[in-house]
CSV table of C-alpha atoms and ligand atoms in Angstrom, one decimal:
chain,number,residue,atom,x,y,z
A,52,UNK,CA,20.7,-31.8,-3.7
A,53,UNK,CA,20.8,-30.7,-0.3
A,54,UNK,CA,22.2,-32.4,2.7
A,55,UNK,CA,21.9,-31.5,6.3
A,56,UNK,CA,25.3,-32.5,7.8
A,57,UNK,CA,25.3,-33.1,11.6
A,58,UNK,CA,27.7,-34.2,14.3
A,59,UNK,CA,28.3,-35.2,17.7
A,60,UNK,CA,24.5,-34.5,19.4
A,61,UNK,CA,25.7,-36.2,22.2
A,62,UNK,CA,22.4,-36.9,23.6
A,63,UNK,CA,21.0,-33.5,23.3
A,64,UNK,CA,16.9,-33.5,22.2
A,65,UNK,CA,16.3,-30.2,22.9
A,66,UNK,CA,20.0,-28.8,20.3
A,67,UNK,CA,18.7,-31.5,17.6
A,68,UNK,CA,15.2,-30.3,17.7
A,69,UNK,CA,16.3,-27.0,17.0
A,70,UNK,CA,18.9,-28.0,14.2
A,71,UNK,CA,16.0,-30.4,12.3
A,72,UNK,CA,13.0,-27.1,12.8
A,73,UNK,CA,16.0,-24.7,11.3
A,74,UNK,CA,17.6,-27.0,8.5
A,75,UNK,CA,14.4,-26.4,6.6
A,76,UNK,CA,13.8,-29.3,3.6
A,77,UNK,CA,16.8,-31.9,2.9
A,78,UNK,CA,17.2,-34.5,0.7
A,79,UNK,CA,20.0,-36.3,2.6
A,80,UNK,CA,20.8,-36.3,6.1
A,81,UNK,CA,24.5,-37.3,6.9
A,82,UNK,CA,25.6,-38.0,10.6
A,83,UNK,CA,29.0,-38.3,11.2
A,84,UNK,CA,28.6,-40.1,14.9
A,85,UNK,CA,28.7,-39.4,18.8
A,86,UNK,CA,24.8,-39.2,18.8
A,87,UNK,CA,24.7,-40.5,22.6
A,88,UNK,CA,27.4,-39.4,25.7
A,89,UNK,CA,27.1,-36.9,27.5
A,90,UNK,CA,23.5,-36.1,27.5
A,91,UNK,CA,20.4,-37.0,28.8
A,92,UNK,CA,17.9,-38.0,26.3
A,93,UNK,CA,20.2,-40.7,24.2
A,94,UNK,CA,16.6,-43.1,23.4
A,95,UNK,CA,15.3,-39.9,22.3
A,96,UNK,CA,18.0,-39.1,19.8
A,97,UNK,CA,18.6,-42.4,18.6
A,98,UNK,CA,14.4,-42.1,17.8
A,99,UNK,CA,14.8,-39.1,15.3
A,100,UNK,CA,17.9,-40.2,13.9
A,101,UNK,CA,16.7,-43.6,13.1
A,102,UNK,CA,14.1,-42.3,11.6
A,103,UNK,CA,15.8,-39.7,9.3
A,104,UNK,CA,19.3,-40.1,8.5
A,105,UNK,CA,20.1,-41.3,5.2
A,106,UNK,CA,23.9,-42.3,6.1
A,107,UNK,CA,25.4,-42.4,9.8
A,108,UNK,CA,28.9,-43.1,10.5
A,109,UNK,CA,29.8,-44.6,14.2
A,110,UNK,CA,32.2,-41.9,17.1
A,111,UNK,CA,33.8,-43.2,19.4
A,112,UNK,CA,31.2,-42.8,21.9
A,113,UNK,CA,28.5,-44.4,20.4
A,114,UNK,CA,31.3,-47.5,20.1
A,115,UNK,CA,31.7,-46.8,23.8
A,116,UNK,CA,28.0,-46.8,25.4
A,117,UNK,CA,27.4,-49.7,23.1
A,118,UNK,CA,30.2,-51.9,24.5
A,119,UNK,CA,31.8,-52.2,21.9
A,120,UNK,CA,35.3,-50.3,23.5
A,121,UNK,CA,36.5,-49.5,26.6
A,122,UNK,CA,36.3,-46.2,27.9
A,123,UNK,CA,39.5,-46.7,29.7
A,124,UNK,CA,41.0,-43.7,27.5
A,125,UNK,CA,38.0,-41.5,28.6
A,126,UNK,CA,38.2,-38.5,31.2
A,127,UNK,CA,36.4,-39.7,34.0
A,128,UNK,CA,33.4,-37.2,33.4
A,129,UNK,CA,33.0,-38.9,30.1
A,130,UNK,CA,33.1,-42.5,31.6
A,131,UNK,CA,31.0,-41.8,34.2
A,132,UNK,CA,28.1,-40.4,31.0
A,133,UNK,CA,29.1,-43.4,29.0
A,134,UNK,CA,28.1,-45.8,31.8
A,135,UNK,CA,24.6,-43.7,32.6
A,136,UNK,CA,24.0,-44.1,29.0
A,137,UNK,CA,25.0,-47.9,28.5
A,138,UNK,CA,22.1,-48.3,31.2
A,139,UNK,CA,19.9,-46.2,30.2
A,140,UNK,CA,19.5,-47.3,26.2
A,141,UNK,CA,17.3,-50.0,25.1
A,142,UNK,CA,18.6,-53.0,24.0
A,143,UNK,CA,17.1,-52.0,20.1
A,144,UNK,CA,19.1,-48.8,20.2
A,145,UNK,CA,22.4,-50.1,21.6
A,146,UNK,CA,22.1,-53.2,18.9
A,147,UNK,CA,21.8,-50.6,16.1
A,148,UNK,CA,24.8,-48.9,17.5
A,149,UNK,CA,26.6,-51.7,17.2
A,150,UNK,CA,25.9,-52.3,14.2
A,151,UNK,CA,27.0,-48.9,13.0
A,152,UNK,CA,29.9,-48.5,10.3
A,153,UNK,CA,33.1,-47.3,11.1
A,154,UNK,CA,34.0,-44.7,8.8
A,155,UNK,CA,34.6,-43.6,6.7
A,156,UNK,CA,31.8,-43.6,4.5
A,157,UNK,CA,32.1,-43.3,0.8
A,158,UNK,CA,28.7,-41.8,0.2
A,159,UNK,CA,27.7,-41.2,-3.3
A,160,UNK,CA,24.3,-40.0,-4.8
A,161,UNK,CA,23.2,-40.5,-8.5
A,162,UNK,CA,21.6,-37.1,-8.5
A,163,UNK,CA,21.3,-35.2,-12.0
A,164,UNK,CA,24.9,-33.6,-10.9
A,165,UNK,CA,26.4,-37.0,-9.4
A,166,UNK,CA,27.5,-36.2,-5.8
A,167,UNK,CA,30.7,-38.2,-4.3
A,168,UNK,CA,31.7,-37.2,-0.8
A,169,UNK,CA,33.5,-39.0,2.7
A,170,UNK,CA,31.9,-39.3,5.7
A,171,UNK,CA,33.7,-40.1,8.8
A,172,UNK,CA,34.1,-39.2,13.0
A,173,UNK,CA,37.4,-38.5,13.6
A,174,UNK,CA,39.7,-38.5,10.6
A,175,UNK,CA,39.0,-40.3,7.4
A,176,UNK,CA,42.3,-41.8,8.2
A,177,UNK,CA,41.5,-42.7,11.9
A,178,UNK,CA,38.2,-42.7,13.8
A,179,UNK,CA,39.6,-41.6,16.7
A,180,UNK,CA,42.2,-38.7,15.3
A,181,UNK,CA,41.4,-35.1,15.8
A,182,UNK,CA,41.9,-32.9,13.1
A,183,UNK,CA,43.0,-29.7,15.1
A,184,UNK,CA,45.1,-28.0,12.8
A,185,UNK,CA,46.4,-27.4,9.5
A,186,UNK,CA,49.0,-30.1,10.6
A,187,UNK,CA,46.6,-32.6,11.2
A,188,UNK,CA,44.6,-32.2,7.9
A,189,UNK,CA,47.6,-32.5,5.8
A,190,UNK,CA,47.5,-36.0,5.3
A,191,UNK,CA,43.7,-36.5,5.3
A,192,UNK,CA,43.3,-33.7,2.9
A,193,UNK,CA,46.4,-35.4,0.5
A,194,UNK,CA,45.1,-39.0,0.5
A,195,UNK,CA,41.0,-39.1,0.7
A,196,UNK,CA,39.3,-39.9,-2.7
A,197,UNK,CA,37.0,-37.4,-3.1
A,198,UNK,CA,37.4,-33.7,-3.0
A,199,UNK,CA,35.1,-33.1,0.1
A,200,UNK,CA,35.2,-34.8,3.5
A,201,UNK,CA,32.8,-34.2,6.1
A,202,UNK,CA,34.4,-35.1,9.8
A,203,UNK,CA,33.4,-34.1,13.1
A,204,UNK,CA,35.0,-35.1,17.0
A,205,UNK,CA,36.5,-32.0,17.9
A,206,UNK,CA,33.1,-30.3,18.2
A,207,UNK,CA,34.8,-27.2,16.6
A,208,UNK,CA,32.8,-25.7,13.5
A,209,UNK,CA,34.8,-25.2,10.5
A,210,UNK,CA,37.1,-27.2,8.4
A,211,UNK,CA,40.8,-26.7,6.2
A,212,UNK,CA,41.0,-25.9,2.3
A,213,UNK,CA,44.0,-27.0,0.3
A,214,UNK,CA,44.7,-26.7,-3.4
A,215,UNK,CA,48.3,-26.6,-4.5
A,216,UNK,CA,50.6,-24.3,-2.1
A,217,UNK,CA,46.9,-22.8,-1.1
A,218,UNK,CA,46.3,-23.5,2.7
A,219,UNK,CA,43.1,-22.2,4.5
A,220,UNK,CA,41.9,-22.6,8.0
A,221,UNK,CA,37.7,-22.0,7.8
A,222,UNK,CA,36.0,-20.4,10.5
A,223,UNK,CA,32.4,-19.3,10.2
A,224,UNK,CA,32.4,-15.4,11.4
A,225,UNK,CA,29.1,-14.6,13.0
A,226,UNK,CA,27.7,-11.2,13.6
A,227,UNK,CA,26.8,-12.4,17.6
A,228,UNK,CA,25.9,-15.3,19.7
A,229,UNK,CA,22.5,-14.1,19.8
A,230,UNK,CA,19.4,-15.7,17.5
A,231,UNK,CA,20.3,-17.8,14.5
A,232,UNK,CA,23.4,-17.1,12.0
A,233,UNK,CA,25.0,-18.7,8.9
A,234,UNK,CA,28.1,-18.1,6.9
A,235,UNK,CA,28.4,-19.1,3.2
A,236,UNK,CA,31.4,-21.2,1.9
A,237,UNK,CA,31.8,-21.5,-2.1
A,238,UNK,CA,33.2,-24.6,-3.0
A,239,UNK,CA,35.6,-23.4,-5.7
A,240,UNK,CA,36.7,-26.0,-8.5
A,241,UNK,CA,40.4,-28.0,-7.8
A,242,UNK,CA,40.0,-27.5,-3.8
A,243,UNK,CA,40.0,-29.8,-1.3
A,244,UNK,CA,38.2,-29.7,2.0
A,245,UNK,CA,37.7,-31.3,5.3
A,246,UNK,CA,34.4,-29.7,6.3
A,247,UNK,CA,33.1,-29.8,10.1
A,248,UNK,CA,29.3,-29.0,11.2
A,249,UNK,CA,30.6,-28.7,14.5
A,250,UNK,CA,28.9,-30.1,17.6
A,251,UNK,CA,25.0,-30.2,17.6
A,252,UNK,CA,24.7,-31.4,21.0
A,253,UNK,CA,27.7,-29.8,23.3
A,254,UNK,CA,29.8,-26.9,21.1
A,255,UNK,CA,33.7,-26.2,22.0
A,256,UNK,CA,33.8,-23.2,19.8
A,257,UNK,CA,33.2,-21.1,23.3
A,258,UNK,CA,29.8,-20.4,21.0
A,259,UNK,CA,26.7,-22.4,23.0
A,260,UNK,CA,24.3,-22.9,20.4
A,261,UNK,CA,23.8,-25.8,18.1
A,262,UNK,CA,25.8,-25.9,15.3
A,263,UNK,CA,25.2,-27.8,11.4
A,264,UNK,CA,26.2,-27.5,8.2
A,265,UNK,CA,24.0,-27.7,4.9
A,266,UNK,CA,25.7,-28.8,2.0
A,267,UNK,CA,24.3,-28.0,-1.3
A,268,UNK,CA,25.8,-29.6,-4.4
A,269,UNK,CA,23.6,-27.3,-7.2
A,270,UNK,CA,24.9,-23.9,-5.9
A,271,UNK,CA,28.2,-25.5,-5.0
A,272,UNK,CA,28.1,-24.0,-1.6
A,273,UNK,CA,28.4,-25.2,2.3
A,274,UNK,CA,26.3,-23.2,4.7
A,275,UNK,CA,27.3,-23.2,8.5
A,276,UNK,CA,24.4,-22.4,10.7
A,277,UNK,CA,24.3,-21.7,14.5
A,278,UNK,CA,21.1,-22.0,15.8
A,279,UNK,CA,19.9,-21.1,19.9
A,280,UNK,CA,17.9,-24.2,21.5
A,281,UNK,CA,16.5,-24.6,24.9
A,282,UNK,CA,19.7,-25.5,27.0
A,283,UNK,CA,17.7,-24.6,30.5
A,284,UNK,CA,15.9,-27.3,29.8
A,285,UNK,CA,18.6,-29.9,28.5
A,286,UNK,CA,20.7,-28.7,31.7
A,287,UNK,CA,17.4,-29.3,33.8
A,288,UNK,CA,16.9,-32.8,32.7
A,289,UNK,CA,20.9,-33.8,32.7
A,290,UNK,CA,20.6,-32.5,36.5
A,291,UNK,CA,17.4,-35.0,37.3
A,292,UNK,CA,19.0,-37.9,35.6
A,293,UNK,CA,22.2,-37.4,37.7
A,294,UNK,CA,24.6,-36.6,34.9
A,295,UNK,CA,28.0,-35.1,36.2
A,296,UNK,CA,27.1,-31.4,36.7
A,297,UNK,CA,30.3,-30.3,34.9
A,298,UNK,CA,28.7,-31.4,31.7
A,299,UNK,CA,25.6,-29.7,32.3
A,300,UNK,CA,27.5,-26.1,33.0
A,301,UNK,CA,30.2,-26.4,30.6
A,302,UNK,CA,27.2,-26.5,27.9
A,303,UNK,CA,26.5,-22.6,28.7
A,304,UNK,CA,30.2,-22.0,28.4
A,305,UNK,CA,30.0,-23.9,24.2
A,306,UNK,CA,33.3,-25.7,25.6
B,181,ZN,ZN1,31.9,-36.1,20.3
């Protein structure tokens, strides 16, 4: 079983195009949330997504453009996207975002190897928690049921690793930020993970292109890919729709 993991696309058609033609065959797709913001083609999104994901968990900004929170706690950048995007979904799209699940997400699949994993935005324990750092996974890692979580929110590729005294940061080492890349992580038997895809849609790793994960349950592994996607043209059409221009440039920047 394979399962193409994505994360915050945050509006981006032109990343998530590149992430579905790279991902190759999948047998699940699961979306941990923050499909719209920021971007300029949310309808567009929401249109592939619809179509394809198996299991999607709500982010805070999807809860945000669909009215269903403030975005009084939001940078005014971010409100100012939130609002574009409130206007500029159709009423179908912003009903199925409210009608989204919070996570997280038990998600389990009767495959012949049975696979049992949590989905969620933020932290399993709190949709709207960044998991930074080894202090903020401790308590996630300690008290989810199964022994991988998917999470996403910071837009940082990676994860944390914890068996017994056994503490590991994961970052995906890359030979450039030039052309596509992945990095193999064994899942090794007793460990516990919090697993990020990182950002699809608008990167923080200070690496630009689109980011997923692929998680494969029959060779045990989880695959981190980088993948380049068109960002003139994503920067081109946040311009025309009158986006902030900060979001446009910091996309070049991956932060
Ligand atoms: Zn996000």
């Amino acid at each position: 079983m394979r399962a193409l993991v994505l994360s915050d696309i945050h509006g981006n058609l032109e990343a998530l195009a590149a992430v579905l033609d790279a991902a190759g065959t999948w047998d699940a797709l699961w979306n941990l949330g923050d499909m719209v913001g920021y971007g300029a083609s949310p309808n567009e999104v929401l249109a592939l997504i619809r179509a394809q994901a198996t299991w999607t968990v709500r982010g805070n900004h999807d809860r945000v453009c669909c009215g269903l929170g403030s975005s009084r706690h939001f940078n005014p950048t971010a409100r100012s996207a939130a609002k574009w995007t409130a206007e500029t979904l159709t009423e179908e799209n912003l009903e199925w975002l409210r009608a989204l699940p919070q996570g997280p997400l038990d998600a389990e699949l009767k495959t012949p190897i049975p696979v049992h994993v949590t989905l969620a935005h933020g932290s399993p324990l709190n949709e709207d928690q960044y998991i930074h750092n080894m202090r903020d996974a401790w308590a996630p890692l300690q008290q989810t049921p199964t022994a991988i979580t998917f999470f996403g929110h910071t837009h940082i590729q990676g994860g944390f690793a914890q068996r017994d005294h056994d503490w590991q940061e994961l970052h995906p080492l890359y030979h450039s930020r030039k052309g596509s890349d992945m990095w193999t992580l064994p899942i090794e038997p007793g460990m516990r993970y919090l697993i990020n895809p990182g950002s699809v849609g608008q990167p923080r790793d200070f690496d630009w292109r689109a980011a997923f994960a692929i998680y494969d349950s029959e060779t045990s592994e989880i695959i981190y890919h980088r993948v380049p996607y068109d960002l003139e043209s994503t920067q081109k059409r946040m311009l025309e729709a009158g986006l902030p221009r900060r979001l446009s440039a910091r996309l070049k920047e991956g932060r």
